[in-house]
CSV table of C-alpha atoms (C1' of nucleotides) in Angstrom, one decimal:
chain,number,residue,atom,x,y,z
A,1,UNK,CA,101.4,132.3,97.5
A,2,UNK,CA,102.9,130.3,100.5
A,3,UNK,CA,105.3,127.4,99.1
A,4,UNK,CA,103.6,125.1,100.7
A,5,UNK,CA,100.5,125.8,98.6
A,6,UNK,CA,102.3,125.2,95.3
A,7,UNK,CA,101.0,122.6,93.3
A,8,UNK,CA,104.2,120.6,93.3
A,9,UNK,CA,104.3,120.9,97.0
A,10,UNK,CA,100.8,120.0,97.4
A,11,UNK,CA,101.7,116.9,95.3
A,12,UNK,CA,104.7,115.6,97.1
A,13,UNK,CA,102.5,116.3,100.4
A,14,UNK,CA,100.0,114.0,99.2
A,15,UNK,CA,102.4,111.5,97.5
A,16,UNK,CA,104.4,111.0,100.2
A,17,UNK,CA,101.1,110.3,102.7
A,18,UNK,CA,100.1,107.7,100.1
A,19,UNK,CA,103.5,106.0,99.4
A,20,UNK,CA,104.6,106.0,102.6
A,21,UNK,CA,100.9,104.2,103.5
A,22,UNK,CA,100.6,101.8,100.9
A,23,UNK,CA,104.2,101.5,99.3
A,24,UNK,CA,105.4,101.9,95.3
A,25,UNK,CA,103.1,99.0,94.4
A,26,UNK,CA,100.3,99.6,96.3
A,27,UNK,CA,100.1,103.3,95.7
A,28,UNK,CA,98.0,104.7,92.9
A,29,UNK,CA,98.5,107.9,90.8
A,30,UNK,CA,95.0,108.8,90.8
A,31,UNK,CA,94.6,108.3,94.7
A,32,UNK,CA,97.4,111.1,95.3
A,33,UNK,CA,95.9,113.7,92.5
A,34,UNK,CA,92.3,113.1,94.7
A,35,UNK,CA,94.4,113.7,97.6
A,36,UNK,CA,96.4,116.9,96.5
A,37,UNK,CA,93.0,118.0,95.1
A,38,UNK,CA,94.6,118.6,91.8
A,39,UNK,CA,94.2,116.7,88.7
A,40,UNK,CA,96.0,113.4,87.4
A,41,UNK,CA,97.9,114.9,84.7
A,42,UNK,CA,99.3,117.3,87.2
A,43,UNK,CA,101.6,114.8,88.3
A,44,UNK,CA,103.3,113.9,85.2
A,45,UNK,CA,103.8,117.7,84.2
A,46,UNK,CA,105.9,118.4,87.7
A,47,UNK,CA,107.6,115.0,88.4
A,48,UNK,CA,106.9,113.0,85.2
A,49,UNK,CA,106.1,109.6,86.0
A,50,UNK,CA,105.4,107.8,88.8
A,51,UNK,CA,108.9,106.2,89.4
A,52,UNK,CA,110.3,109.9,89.4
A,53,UNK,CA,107.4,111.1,92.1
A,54,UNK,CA,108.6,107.7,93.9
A,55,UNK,CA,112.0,108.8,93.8
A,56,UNK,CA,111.7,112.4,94.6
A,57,UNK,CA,109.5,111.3,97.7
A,58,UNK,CA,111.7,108.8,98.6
A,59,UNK,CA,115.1,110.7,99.2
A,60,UNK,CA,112.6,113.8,100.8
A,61,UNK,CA,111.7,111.2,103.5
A,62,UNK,CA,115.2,109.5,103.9
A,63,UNK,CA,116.8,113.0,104.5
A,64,UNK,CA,114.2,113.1,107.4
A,65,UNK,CA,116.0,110.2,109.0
A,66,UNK,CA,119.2,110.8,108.0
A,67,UNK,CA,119.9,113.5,110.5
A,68,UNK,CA,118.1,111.3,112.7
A,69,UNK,CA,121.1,108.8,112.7
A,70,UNK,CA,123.9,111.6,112.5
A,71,UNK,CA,122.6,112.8,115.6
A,72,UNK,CA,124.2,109.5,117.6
A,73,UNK,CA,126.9,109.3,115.0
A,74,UNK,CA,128.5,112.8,115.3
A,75,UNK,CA,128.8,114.8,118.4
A,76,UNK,CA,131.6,114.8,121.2
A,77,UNK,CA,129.1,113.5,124.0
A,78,UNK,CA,130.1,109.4,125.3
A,79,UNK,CA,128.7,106.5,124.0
A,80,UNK,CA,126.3,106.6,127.1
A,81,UNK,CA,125.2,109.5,126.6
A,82,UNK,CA,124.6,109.1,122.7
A,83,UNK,CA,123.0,106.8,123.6
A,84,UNK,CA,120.4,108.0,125.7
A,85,UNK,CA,119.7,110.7,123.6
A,86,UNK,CA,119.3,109.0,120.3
A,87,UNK,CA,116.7,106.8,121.9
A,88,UNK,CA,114.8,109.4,123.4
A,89,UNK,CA,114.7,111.6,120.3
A,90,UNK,CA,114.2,109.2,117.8
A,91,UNK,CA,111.5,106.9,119.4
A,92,UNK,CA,109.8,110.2,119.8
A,93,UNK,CA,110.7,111.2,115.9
A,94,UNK,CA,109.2,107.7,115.1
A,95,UNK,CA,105.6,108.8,116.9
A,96,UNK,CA,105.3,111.6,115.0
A,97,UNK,CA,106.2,109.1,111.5
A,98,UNK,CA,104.8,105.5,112.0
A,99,UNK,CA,104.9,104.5,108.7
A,100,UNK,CA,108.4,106.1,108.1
A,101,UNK,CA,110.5,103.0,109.0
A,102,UNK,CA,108.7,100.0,107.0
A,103,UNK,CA,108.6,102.1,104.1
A,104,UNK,CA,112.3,103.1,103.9
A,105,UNK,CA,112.9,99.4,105.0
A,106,UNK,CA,110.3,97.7,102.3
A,107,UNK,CA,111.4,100.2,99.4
A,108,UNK,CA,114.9,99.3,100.2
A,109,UNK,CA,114.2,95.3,100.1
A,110,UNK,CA,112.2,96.1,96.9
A,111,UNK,CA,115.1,97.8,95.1
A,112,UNK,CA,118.6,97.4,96.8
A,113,UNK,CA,120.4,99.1,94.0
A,114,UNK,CA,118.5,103.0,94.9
A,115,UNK,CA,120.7,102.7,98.1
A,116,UNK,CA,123.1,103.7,95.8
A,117,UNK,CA,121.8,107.0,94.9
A,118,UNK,CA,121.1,107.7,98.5
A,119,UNK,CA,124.4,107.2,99.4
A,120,UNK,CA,126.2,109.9,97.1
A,121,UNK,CA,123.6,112.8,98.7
A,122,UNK,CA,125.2,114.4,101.0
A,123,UNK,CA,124.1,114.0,104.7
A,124,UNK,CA,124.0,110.4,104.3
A,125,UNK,CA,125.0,108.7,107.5
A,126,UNK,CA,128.8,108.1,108.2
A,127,UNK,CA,129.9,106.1,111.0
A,128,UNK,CA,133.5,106.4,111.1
A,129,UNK,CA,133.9,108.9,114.2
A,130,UNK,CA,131.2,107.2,115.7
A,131,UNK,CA,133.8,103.3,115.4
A,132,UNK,CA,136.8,105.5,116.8
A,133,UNK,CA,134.7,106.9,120.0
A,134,UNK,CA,133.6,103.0,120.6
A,135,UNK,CA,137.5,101.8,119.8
A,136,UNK,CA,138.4,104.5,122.5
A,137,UNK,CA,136.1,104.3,125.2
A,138,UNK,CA,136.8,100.1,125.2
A,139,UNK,CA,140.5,100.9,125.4
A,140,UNK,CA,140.0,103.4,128.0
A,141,UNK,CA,138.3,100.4,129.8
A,142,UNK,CA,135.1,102.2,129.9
A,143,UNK,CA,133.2,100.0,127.9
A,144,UNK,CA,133.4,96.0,127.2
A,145,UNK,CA,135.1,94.7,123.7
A,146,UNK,CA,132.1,94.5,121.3
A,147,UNK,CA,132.0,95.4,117.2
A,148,UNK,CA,131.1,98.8,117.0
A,149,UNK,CA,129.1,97.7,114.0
A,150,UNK,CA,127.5,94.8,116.0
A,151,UNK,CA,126.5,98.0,118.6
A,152,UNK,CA,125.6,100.1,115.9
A,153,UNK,CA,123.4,97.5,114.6
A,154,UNK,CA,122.0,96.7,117.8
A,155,UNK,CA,121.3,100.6,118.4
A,156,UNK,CA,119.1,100.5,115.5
A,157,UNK,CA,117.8,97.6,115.6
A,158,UNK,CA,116.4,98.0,119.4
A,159,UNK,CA,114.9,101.4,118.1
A,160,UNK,CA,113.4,100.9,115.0
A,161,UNK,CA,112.1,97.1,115.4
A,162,UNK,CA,109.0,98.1,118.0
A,163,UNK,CA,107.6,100.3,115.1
A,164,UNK,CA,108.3,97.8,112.4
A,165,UNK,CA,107.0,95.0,114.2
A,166,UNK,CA,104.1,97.1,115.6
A,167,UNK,CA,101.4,94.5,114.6
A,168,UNK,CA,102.8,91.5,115.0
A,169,UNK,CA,104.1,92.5,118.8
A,170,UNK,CA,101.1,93.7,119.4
A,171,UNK,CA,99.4,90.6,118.6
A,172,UNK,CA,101.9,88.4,120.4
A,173,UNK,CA,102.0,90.6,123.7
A,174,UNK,CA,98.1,90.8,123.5
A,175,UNK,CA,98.2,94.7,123.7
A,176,UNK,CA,95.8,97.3,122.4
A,177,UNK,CA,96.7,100.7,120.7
A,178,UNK,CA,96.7,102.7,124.1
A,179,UNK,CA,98.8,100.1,126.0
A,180,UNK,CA,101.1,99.7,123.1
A,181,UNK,CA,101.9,103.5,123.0
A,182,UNK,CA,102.6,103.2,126.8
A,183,UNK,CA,105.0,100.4,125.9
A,184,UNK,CA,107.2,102.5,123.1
A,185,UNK,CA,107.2,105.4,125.6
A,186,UNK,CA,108.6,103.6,128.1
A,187,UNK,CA,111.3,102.2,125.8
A,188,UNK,CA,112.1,105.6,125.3
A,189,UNK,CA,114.6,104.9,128.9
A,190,UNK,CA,114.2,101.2,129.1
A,191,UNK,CA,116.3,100.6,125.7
A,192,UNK,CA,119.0,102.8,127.0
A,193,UNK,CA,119.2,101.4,130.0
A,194,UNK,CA,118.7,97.5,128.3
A,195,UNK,CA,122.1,98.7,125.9
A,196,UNK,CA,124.2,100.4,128.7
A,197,UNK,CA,123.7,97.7,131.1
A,198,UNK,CA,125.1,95.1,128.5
A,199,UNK,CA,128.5,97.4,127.5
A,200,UNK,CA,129.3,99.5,130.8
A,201,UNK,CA,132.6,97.9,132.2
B,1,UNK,CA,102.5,61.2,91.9
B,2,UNK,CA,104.5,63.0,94.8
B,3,UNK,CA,102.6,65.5,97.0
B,4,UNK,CA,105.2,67.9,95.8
B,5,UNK,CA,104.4,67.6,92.1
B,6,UNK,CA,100.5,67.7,92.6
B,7,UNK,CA,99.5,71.2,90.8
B,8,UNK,CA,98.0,72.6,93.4
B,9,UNK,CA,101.3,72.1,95.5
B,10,UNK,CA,103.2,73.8,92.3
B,11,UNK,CA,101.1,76.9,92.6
B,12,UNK,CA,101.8,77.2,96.4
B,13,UNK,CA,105.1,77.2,96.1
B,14,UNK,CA,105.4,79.6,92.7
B,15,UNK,CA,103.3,81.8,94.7
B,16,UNK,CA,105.2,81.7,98.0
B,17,UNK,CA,108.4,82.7,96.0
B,18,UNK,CA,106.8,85.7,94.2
B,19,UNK,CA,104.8,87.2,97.3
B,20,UNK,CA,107.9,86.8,99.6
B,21,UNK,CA,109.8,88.6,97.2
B,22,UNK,CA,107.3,91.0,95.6
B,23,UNK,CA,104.8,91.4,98.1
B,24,UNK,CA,100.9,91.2,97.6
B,25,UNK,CA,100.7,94.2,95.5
B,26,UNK,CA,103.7,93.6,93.3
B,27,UNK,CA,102.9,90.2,92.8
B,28,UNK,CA,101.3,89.1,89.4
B,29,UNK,CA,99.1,86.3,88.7
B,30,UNK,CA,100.5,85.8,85.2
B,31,UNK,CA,104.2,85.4,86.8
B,32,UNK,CA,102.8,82.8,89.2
B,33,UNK,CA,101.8,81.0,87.0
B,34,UNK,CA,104.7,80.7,84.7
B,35,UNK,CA,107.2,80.2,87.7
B,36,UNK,CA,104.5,77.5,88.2
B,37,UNK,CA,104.8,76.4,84.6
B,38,UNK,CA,100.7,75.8,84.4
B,39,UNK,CA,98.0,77.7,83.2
B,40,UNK,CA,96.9,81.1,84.9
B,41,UNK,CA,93.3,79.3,85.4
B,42,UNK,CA,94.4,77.3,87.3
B,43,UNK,CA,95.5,79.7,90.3
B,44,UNK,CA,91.9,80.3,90.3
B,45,UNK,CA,90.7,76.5,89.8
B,46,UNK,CA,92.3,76.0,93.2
B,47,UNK,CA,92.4,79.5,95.0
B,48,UNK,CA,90.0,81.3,93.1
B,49,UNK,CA,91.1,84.8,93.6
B,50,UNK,CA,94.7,86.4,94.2
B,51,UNK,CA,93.4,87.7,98.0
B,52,UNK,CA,92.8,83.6,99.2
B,53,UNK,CA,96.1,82.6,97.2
B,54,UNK,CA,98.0,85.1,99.4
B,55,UNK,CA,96.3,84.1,102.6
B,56,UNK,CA,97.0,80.6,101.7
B,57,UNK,CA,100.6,81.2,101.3
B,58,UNK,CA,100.8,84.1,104.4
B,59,UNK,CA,99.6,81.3,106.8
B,60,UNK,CA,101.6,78.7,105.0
B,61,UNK,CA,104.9,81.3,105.5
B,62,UNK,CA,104.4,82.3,109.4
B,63,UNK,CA,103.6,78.4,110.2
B,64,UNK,CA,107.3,78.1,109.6
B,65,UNK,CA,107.6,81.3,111.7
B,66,UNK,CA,105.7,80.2,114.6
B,67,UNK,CA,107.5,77.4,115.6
B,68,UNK,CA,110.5,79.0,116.0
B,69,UNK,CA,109.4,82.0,118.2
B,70,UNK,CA,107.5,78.9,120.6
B,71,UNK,CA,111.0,77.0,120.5
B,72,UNK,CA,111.9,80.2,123.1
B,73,UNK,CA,108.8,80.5,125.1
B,74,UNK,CA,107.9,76.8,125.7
B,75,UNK,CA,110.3,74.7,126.8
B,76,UNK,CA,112.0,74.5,130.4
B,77,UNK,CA,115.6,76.0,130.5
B,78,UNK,CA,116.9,78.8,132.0
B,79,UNK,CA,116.2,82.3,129.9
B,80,UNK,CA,119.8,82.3,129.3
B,81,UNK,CA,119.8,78.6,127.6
B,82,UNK,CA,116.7,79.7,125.4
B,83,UNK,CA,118.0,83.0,124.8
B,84,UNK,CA,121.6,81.5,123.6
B,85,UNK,CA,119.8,78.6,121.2
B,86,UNK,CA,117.1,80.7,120.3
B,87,UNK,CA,119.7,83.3,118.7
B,88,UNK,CA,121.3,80.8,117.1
B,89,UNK,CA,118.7,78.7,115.8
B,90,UNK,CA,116.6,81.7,114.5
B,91,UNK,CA,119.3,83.3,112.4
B,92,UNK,CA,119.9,80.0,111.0
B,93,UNK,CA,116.8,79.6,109.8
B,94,UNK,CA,116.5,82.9,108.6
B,95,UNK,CA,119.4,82.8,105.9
B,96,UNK,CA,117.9,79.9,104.7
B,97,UNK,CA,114.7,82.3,104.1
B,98,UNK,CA,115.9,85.7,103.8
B,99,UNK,CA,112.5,87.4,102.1
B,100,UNK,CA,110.6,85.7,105.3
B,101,UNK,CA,110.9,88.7,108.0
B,102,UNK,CA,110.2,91.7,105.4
B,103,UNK,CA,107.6,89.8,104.2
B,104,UNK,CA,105.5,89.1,107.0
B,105,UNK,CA,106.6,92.4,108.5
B,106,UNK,CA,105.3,94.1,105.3
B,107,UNK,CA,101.9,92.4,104.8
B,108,UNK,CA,101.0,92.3,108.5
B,109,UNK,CA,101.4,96.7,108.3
B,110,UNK,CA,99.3,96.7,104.9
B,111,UNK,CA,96.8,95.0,106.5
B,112,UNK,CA,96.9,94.7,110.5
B,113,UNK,CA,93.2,92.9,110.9
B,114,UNK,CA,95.2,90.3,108.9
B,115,UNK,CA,97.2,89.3,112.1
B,116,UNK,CA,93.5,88.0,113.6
B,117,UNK,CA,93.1,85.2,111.4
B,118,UNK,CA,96.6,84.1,112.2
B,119,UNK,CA,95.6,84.3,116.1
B,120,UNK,CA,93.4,82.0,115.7
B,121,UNK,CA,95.3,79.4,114.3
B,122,UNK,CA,96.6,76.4,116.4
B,123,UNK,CA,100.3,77.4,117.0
B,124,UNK,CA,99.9,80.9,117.7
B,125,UNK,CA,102.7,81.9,119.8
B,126,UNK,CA,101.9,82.2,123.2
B,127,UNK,CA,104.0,84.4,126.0
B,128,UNK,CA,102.5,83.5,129.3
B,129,UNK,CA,105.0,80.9,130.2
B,130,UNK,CA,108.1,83.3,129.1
B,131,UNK,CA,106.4,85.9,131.3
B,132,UNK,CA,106.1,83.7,134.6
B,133,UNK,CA,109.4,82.1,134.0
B,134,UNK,CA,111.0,85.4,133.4
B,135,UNK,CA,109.1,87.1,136.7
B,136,UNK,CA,110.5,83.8,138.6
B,137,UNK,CA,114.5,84.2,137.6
B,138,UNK,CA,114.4,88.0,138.4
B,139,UNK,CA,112.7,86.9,142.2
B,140,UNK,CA,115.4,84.2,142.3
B,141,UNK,CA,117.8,87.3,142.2
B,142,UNK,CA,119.2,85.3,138.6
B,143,UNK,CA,118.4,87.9,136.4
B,144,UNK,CA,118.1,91.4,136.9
B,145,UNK,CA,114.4,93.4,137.0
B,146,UNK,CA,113.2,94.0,133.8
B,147,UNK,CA,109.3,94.4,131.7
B,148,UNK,CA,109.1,90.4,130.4
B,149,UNK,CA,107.6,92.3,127.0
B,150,UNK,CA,110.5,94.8,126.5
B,151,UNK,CA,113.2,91.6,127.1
B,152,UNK,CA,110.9,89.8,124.3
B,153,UNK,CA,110.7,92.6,122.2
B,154,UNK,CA,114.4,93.5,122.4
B,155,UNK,CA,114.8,89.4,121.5
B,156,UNK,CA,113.2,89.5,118.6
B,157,UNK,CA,114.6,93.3,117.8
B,158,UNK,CA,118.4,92.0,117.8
B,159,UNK,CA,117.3,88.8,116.0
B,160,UNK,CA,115.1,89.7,113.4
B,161,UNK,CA,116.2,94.0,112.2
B,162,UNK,CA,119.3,92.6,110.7
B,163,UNK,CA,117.7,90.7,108.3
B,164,UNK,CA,114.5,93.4,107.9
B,165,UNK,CA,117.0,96.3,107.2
B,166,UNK,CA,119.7,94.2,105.0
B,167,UNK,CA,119.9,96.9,102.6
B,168,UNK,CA,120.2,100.0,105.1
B,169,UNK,CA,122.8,98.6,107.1
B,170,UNK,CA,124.6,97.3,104.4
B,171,UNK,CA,125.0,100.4,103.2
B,172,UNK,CA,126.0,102.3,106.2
B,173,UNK,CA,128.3,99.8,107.6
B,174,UNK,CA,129.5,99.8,104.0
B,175,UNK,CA,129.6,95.7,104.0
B,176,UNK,CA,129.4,93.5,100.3
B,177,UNK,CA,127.5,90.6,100.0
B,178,UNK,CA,129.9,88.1,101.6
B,179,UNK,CA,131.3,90.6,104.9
B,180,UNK,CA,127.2,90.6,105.6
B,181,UNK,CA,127.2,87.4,105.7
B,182,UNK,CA,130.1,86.7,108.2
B,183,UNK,CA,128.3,89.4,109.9
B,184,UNK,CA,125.1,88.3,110.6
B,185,UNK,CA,126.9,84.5,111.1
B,186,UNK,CA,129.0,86.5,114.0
B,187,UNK,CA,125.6,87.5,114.9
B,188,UNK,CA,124.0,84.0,116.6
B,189,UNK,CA,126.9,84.5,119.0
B,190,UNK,CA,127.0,88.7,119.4
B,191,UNK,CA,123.6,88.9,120.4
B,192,UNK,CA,122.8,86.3,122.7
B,193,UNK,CA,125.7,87.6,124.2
B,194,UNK,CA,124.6,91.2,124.3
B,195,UNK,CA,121.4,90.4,125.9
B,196,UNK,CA,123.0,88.1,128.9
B,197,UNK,CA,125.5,91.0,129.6
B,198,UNK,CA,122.5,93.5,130.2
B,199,UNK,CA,119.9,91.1,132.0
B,200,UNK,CA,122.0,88.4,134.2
B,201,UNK,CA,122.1,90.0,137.8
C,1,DA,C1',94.1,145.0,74.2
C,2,DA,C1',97.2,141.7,72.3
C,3,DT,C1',100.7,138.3,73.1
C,4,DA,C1',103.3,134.8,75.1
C,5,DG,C1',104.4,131.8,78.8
C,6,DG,C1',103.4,128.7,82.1
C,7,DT,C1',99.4,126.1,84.4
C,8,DT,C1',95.3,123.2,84.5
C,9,DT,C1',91.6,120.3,82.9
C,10,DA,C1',88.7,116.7,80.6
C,11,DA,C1',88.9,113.4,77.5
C,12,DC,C1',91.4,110.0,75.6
C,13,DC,C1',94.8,105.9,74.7
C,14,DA,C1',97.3,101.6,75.1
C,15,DT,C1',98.3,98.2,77.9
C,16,DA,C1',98.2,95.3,82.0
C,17,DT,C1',95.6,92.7,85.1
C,18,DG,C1',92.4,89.7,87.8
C,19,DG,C1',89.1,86.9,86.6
C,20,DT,C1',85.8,84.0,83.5
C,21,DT,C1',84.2,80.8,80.0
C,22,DA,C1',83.6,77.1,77.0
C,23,DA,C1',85.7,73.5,75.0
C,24,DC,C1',88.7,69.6,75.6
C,25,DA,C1',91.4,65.9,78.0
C,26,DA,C1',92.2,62.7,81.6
C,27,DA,C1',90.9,60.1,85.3
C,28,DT,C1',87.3,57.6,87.8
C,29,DG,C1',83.5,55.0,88.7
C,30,DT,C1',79.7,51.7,87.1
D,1,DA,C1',82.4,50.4,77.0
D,2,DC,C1',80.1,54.3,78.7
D,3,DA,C1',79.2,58.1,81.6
D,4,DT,C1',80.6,61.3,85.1
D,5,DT,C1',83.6,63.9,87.4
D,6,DT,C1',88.0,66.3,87.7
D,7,DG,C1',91.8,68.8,85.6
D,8,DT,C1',93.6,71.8,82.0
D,9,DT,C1',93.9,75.1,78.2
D,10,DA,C1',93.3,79.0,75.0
D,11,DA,C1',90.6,82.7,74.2
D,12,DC,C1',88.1,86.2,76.0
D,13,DC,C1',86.2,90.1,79.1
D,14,DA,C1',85.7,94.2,82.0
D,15,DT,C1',88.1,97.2,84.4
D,16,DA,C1',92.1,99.6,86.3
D,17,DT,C1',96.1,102.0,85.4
D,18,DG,C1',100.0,105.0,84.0
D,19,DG,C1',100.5,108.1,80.8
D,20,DT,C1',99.3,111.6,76.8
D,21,DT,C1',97.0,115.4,74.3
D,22,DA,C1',94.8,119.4,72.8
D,23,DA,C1',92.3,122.9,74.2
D,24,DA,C1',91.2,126.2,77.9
D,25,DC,C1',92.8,129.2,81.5
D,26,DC,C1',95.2,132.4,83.9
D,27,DT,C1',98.9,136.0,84.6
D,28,DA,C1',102.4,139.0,83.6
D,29,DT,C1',104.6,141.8,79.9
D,30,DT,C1',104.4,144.9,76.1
DNA sequence: AATAGGTTTAACCATATGGTTAACAAATGT
DNA sequence: ACATTTGTTAACCATATGGTTAAACCTATT
């Protein structure tokens, strides 16, 4: 038998479609056993109780992203170019996962302490090299003084917002499903360009 | 008696801090109505059921939103001028209600036909004039070419994700409590800054 | 074939939860 | 003063929900 026909897999599977869709709260235990076509009690005899299905699904989806955000944070490439790249790649990551970002971003406001034990698995996101290479490149005079954790934070927040927001900017810019697709794939270049254009000496 | 004291006023605003913090799902009727200090019948004396509470508060919660986003798109200055007060004013106003963003963020991707009955609504913040004033300062040669909708979104993106993702970037720009802060107050500077180095021809 | 181990199920349990009711109190009007 | 409406409470109800249990069901080993 495959692994991914496991019962525990085909649990995690279906929990993480249902939190990830409907949050901690909103997600019930019976829903995911009718999902993974297994029965309730399932559950509890592989991940014991809901918090600890929660948990496990949680850090399986965060180590999705994580790489996600080493990608810009550690290679040799420039600033530009890390740029460039990470907005490509992970508005075209964030297709394939719409409801990845407001559930790592909801869970988090729910419970800032499980940060915590995100934070001691390994992969999680460092920026160090990535304050250095900034430090560098403004010194160099390739790029204008700015906090690299003010650019950092724009990075993300340029990325991520457009999926967060998705209903809301949809409902202010007056778009539909197709012609708010065409908008995030165009930001695929445009929020590049929009980030270079502001720190290119 | 004082508006504020009336009990219907007293359930509004027990209910608008428990679904700010804990969303619709994680909200319970019982702790409204002891933050309330009244009977639990009486949610449903005046709201009847927990789904019109919510709305109740939900529109109560963005018509302090709304105003702020139309402070940008509908008054006369130069993009530049709104763009620098708007930055300012909205993080401002947002420390003063730090659950507000994740919440309507949240409850708007729970339920995005939600976001119709908001439309509706007197208030509703309208881009047309942004859009035209935009289009005229980039023919002017004052700004240079760029989608009115991706400068809006990016806006709101540098504005708003720092106060959505609070927990994330704390932890990955390894900040306490009180170096957030004196982040995101560096912020209503930073960002309008950021924006006017990319666009201003 | 018998045994032992893990796996799976239906039925069950205790509690939480949104909501209702009937009696009671406090205003309000006549 | 009396009646009527409005506001408030404690007790109650039906159902949903996370979790448990005991028995049944494989499957591999002896």
């Amino acid at each position: 038998m495959k692994k991914e026909d496991s019962t525990e897999h085909l649990i995690l599977d279906a929990a993480k479609e249902i939190f990830q869709s409907k949050g901690m709260d909103g997600a019930r235990m019976q829903e995911i056993a009718d999902k993974a076509g297994i029965n309730k009690a399932m559950l509890h005899y592989y991940y014991r109780s809901k918090q600890l299905l929660f948990e496990a699904v949680f850090k399986n989806v965060f180590s999705l992203l994580a790489p996600q955000l080493n990608s810009i944070l550690n290679d040799d490439s420039s600033v530009e170019t890390k740029v460039t790249n990470f907005t490509a790649d992970y508005t075209a990551f964030m297709m394939k996962h719409p409801y990845l970002p407001n559930f790592i971003i909801n869970e988090l406001n729910r419970n800032e302490d499980f940060i915590l034990k995100l934070q001691e698995q390994t992969g999680f996101p460092n920026l160090e090299k990535f304050k250095v290479q900034v430090a560098t490149e403004i010194n160099s005079g390739t790029l204008k003084p700015i906090d690299p954790d003010q650019l950092f934070v724009n990075i993300l927040a340029l990325n991520i917002f457009p999926f967060l927001g998705k209903p809301l900017i949809k409902a202010l810019t007056k778009k539909d499903d197709a012609s708010y697709a065409a908008f995030i794939t165009s930001r695929k270049t445009e929020v590049a360009t929009f980030i270079i254009n502001s720190i290119k000496m």
